[in-house]
CSV table of C-alpha atoms in Angstrom, one decimal:
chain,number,residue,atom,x,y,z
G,187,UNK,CA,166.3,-157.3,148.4
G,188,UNK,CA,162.7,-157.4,148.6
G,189,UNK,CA,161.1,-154.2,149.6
G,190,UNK,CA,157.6,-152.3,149.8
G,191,UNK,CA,157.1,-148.5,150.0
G,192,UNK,CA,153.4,-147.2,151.0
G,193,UNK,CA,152.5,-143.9,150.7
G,194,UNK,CA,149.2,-141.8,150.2
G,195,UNK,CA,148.4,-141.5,153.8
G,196,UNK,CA,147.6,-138.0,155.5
G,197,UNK,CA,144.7,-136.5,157.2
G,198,UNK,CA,141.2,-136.1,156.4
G,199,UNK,CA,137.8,-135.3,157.7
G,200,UNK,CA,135.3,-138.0,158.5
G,201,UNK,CA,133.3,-139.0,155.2
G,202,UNK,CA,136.7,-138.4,153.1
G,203,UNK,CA,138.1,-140.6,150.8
G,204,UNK,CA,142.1,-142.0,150.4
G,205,UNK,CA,143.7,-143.5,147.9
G,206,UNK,CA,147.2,-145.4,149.8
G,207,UNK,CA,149.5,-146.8,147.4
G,208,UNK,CA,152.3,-149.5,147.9
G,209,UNK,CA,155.6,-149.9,145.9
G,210,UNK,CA,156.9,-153.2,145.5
G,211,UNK,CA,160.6,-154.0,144.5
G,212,UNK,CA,163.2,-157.0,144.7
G,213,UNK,CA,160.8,-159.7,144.2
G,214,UNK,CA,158.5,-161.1,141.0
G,215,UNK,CA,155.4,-159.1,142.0
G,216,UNK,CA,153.0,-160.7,140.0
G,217,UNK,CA,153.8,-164.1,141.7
G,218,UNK,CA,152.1,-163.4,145.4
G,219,UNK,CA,149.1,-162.3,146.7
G,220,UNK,CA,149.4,-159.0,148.7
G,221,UNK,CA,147.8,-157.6,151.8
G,222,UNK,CA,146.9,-154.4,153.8
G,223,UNK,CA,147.7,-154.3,157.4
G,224,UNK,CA,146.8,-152.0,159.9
G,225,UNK,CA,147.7,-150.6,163.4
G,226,UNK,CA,145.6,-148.1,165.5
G,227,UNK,CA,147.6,-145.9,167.9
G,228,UNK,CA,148.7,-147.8,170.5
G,229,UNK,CA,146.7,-150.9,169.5
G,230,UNK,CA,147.9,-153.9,167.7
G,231,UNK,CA,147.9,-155.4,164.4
G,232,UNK,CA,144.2,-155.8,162.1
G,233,UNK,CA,144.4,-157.2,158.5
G,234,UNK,CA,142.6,-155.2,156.4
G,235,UNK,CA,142.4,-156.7,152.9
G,236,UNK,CA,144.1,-159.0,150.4
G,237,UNK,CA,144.2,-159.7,146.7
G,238,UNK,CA,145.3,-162.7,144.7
G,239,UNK,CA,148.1,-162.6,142.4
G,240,UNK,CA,146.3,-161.8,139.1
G,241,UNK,CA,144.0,-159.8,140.8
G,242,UNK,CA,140.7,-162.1,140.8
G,243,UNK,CA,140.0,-162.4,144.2
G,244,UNK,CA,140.2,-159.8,146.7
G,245,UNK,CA,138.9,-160.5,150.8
G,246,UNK,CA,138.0,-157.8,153.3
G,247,UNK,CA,137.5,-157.5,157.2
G,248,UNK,CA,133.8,-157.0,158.2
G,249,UNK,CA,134.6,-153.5,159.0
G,250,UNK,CA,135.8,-151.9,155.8
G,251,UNK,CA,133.6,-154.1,153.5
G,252,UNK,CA,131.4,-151.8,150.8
G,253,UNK,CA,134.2,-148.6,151.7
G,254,UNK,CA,137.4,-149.9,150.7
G,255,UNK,CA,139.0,-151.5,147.4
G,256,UNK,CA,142.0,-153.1,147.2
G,257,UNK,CA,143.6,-153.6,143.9
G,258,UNK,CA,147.0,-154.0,141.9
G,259,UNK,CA,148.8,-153.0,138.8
G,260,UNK,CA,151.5,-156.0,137.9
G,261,UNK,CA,152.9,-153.6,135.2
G,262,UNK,CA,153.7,-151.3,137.5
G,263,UNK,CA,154.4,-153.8,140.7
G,264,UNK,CA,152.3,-151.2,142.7
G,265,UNK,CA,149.6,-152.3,145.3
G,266,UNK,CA,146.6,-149.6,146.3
G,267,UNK,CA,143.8,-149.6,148.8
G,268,UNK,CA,141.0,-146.5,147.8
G,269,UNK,CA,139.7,-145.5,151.1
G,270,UNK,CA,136.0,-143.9,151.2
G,271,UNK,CA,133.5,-143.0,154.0
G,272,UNK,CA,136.3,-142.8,156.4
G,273,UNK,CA,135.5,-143.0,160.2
G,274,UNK,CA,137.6,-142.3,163.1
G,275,UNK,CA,138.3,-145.8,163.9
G,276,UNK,CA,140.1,-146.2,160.4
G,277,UNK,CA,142.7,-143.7,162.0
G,278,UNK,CA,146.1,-146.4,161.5
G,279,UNK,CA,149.1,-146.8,160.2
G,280,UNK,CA,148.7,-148.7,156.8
G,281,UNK,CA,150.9,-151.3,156.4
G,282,UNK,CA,151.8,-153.2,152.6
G,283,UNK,CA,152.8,-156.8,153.1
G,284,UNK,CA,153.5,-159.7,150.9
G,285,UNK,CA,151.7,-162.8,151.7
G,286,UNK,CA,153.9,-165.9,150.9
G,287,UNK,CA,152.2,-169.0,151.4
G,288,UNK,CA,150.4,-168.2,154.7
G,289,UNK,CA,152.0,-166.3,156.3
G,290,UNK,CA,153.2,-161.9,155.8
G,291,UNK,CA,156.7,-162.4,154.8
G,292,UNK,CA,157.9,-159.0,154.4
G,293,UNK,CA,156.2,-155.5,155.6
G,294,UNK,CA,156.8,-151.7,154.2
G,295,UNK,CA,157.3,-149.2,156.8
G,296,UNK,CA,153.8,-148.2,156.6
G,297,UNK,CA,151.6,-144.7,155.9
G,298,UNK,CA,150.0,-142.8,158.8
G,299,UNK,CA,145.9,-142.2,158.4
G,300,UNK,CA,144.7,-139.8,160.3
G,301,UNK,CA,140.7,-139.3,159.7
G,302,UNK,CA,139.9,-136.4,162.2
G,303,UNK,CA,137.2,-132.9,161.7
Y,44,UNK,CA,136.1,-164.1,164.3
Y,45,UNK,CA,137.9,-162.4,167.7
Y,46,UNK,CA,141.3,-161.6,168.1
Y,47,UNK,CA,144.2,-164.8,169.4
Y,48,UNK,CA,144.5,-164.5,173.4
Y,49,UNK,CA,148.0,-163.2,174.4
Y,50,UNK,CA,149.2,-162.0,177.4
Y,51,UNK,CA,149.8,-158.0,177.3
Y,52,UNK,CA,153.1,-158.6,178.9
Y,53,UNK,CA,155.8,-160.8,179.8
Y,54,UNK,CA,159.4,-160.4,180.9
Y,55,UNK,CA,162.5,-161.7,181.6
Y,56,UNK,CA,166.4,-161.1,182.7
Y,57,UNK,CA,169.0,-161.5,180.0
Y,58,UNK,CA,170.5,-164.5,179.1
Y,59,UNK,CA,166.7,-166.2,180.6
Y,60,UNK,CA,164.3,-168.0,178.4
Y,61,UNK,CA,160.6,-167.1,177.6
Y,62,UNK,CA,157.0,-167.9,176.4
Y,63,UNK,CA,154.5,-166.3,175.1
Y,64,UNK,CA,151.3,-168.1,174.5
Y,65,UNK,CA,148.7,-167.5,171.9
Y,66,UNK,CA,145.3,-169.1,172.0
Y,67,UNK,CA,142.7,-169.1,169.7
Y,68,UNK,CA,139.9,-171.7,169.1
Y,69,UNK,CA,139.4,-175.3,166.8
Y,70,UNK,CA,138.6,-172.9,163.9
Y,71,UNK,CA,142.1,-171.6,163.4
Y,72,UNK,CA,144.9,-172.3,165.6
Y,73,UNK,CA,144.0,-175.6,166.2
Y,74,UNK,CA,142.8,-176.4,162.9
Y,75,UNK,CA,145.7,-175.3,160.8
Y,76,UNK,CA,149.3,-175.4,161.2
Y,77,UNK,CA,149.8,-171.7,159.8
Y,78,UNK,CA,150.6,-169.9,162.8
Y,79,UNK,CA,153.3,-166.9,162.4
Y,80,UNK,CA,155.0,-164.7,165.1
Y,81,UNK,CA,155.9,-161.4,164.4
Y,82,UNK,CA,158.4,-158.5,166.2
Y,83,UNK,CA,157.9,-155.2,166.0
Y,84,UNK,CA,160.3,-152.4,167.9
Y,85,UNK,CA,158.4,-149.1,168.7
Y,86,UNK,CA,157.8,-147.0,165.5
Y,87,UNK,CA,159.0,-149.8,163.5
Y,88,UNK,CA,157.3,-152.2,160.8
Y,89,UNK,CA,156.3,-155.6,162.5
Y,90,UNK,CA,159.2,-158.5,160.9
Y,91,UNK,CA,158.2,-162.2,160.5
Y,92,UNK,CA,160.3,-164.2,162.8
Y,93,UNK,CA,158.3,-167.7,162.7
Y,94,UNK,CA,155.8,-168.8,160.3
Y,95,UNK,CA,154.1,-172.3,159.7
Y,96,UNK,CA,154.0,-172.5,163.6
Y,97,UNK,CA,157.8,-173.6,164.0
Y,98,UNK,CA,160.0,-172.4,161.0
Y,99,UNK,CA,162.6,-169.8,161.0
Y,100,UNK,CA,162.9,-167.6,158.0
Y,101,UNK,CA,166.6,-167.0,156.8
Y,102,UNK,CA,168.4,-164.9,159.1
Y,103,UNK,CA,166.2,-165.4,162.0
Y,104,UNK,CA,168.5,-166.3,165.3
Y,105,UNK,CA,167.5,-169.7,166.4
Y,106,UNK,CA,167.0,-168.5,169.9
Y,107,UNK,CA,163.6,-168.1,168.3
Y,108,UNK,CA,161.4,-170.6,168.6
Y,109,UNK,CA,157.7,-171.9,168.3
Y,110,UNK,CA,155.5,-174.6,168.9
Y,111,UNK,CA,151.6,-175.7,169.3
Y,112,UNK,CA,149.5,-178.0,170.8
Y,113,UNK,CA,145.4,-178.3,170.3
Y,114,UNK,CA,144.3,-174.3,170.2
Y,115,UNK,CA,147.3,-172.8,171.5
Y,116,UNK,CA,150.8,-171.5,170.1
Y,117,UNK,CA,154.0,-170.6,171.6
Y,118,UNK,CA,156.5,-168.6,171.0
Y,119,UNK,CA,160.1,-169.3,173.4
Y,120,UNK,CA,163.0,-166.9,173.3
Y,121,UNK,CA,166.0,-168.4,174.8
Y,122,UNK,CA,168.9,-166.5,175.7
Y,123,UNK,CA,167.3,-163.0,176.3
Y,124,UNK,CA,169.1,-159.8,174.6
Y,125,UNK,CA,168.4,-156.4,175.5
Y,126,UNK,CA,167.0,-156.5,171.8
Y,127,UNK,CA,164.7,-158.7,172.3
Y,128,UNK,CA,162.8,-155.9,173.9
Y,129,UNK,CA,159.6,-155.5,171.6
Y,130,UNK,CA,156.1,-156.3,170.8
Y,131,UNK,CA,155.2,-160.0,169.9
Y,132,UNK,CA,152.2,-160.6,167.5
Y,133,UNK,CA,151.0,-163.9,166.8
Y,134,UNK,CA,148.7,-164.6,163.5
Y,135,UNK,CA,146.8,-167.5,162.3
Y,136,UNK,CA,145.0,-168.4,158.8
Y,137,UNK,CA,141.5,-169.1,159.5
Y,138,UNK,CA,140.2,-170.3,155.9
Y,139,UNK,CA,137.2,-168.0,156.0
Y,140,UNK,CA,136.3,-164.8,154.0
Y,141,UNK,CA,138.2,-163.2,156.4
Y,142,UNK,CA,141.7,-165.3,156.2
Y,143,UNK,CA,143.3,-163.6,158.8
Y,144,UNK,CA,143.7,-162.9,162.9
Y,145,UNK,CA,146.0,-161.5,164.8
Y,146,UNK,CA,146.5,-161.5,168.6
Y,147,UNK,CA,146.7,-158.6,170.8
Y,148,UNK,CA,150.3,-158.1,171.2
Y,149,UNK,CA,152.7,-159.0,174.1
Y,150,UNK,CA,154.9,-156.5,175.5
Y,151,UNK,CA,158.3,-158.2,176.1
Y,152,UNK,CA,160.3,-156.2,178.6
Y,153,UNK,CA,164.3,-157.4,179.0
Y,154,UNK,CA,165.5,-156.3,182.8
């Protein structure tokens, strides 16, 4: 069974940094590119970042570009997203999702960010 | 690159059919055919339920269904459940830097 646990969230003041971290298990990790996901309260769904299977080429949304970094470890089928300068708006819940062809085939249950003073 | 236009809420008796649409522009959902649909119950992680505008991943009821024409998607839900009662997010590939976009979210309520 294909699964992904994140974890790594929590609160922290504004200019703090974050390291989230995503387990991956049931599935040839090394074989699929991987993304981050996220969801403000109450808002709906923003991709976030996503990184090629060998780790060559990673993408970002406008607004975490120059703050965040996504990167994996194939050896250890672990996914991680390092977090810094965070803002308010970053305030989500994180999610870790495989991308299989184009599309997010399956989702962890996420980590909760809370960047608040 | 804005978000894909969906309506923030639709609704529907049980055992009725739905639609929600999903437009974007000629730059995504009209230029590729890589439009998913996604359900998410509250305080749940969001699960595929169409991808490639039309296909059903294994396990998926076919009362799901999706379709497109030019810059818009669909997604139709025949026979309404009371567990059908969710969010609906629609995402398309965009081939940029930023491969990604999702919609707002529709609120589907079952009466």
């Amino acid at each position: 069974e294909v699964q992904v646990v994140e974890s790594g969230g929590g609160l922290v003041q504004p200019g703090g940094s974050l390291r989230l971290s995503c387990a991956a298990s049931g599935f040839t990790f090394s074989r699929y590119w991987m993304s981050w996901v996220r969801q403000a309260p109450g808002k709906g769904l923003e991709w976030v970042a996503n990184i090629k299977e060998d780790g060559s080429v990673k993408q970002y949304v406008d607004s975490v570009k120059g703050r965040c970094t996504i990167s994996r470890d194939n050896a250890k089928d672990s996914l991680y997203l390092q977090m810094n300068s965070l803002r308010a708006e970053d305030t989500a819940v994180y999610y870790c999702a495989t991308n299989q062809d184009y599309t997010f085939s399956s989702w962890g249950q996420g980590t909760l960010v809370i960047v608040s003073s | 690159q804005s978000a894909l236009t969906q309506p923030a809420s639709v609704s529907g008796s049980p055992g009725q059919s739905i639609t929600i649409s999903c437009t974007g522009t000629s730059r995504d959902v009209g230029r590729y055919n890589y439009v998913s649909w996604y359900q998410q119950h509250p305080g749940k992680a969001p699960k595929l339920i169409i991808y490639d505008v039309s296909n059903r991943p294994s396990g998926v009821s076919s009362r799901f269904s999706g379709s497109k024409s030019g810059n818009a998607a669909s997604l139709t839900i025949s026979g309404l459940q009371p567990e059908d009662e969710a969010d609906y997010y629609c995402s398309s590939y965009t081939g940029t830097s930023s491969p990604w976009i999702f919609g707002g979210g529709t609120k589907l309520t079952v009466l």
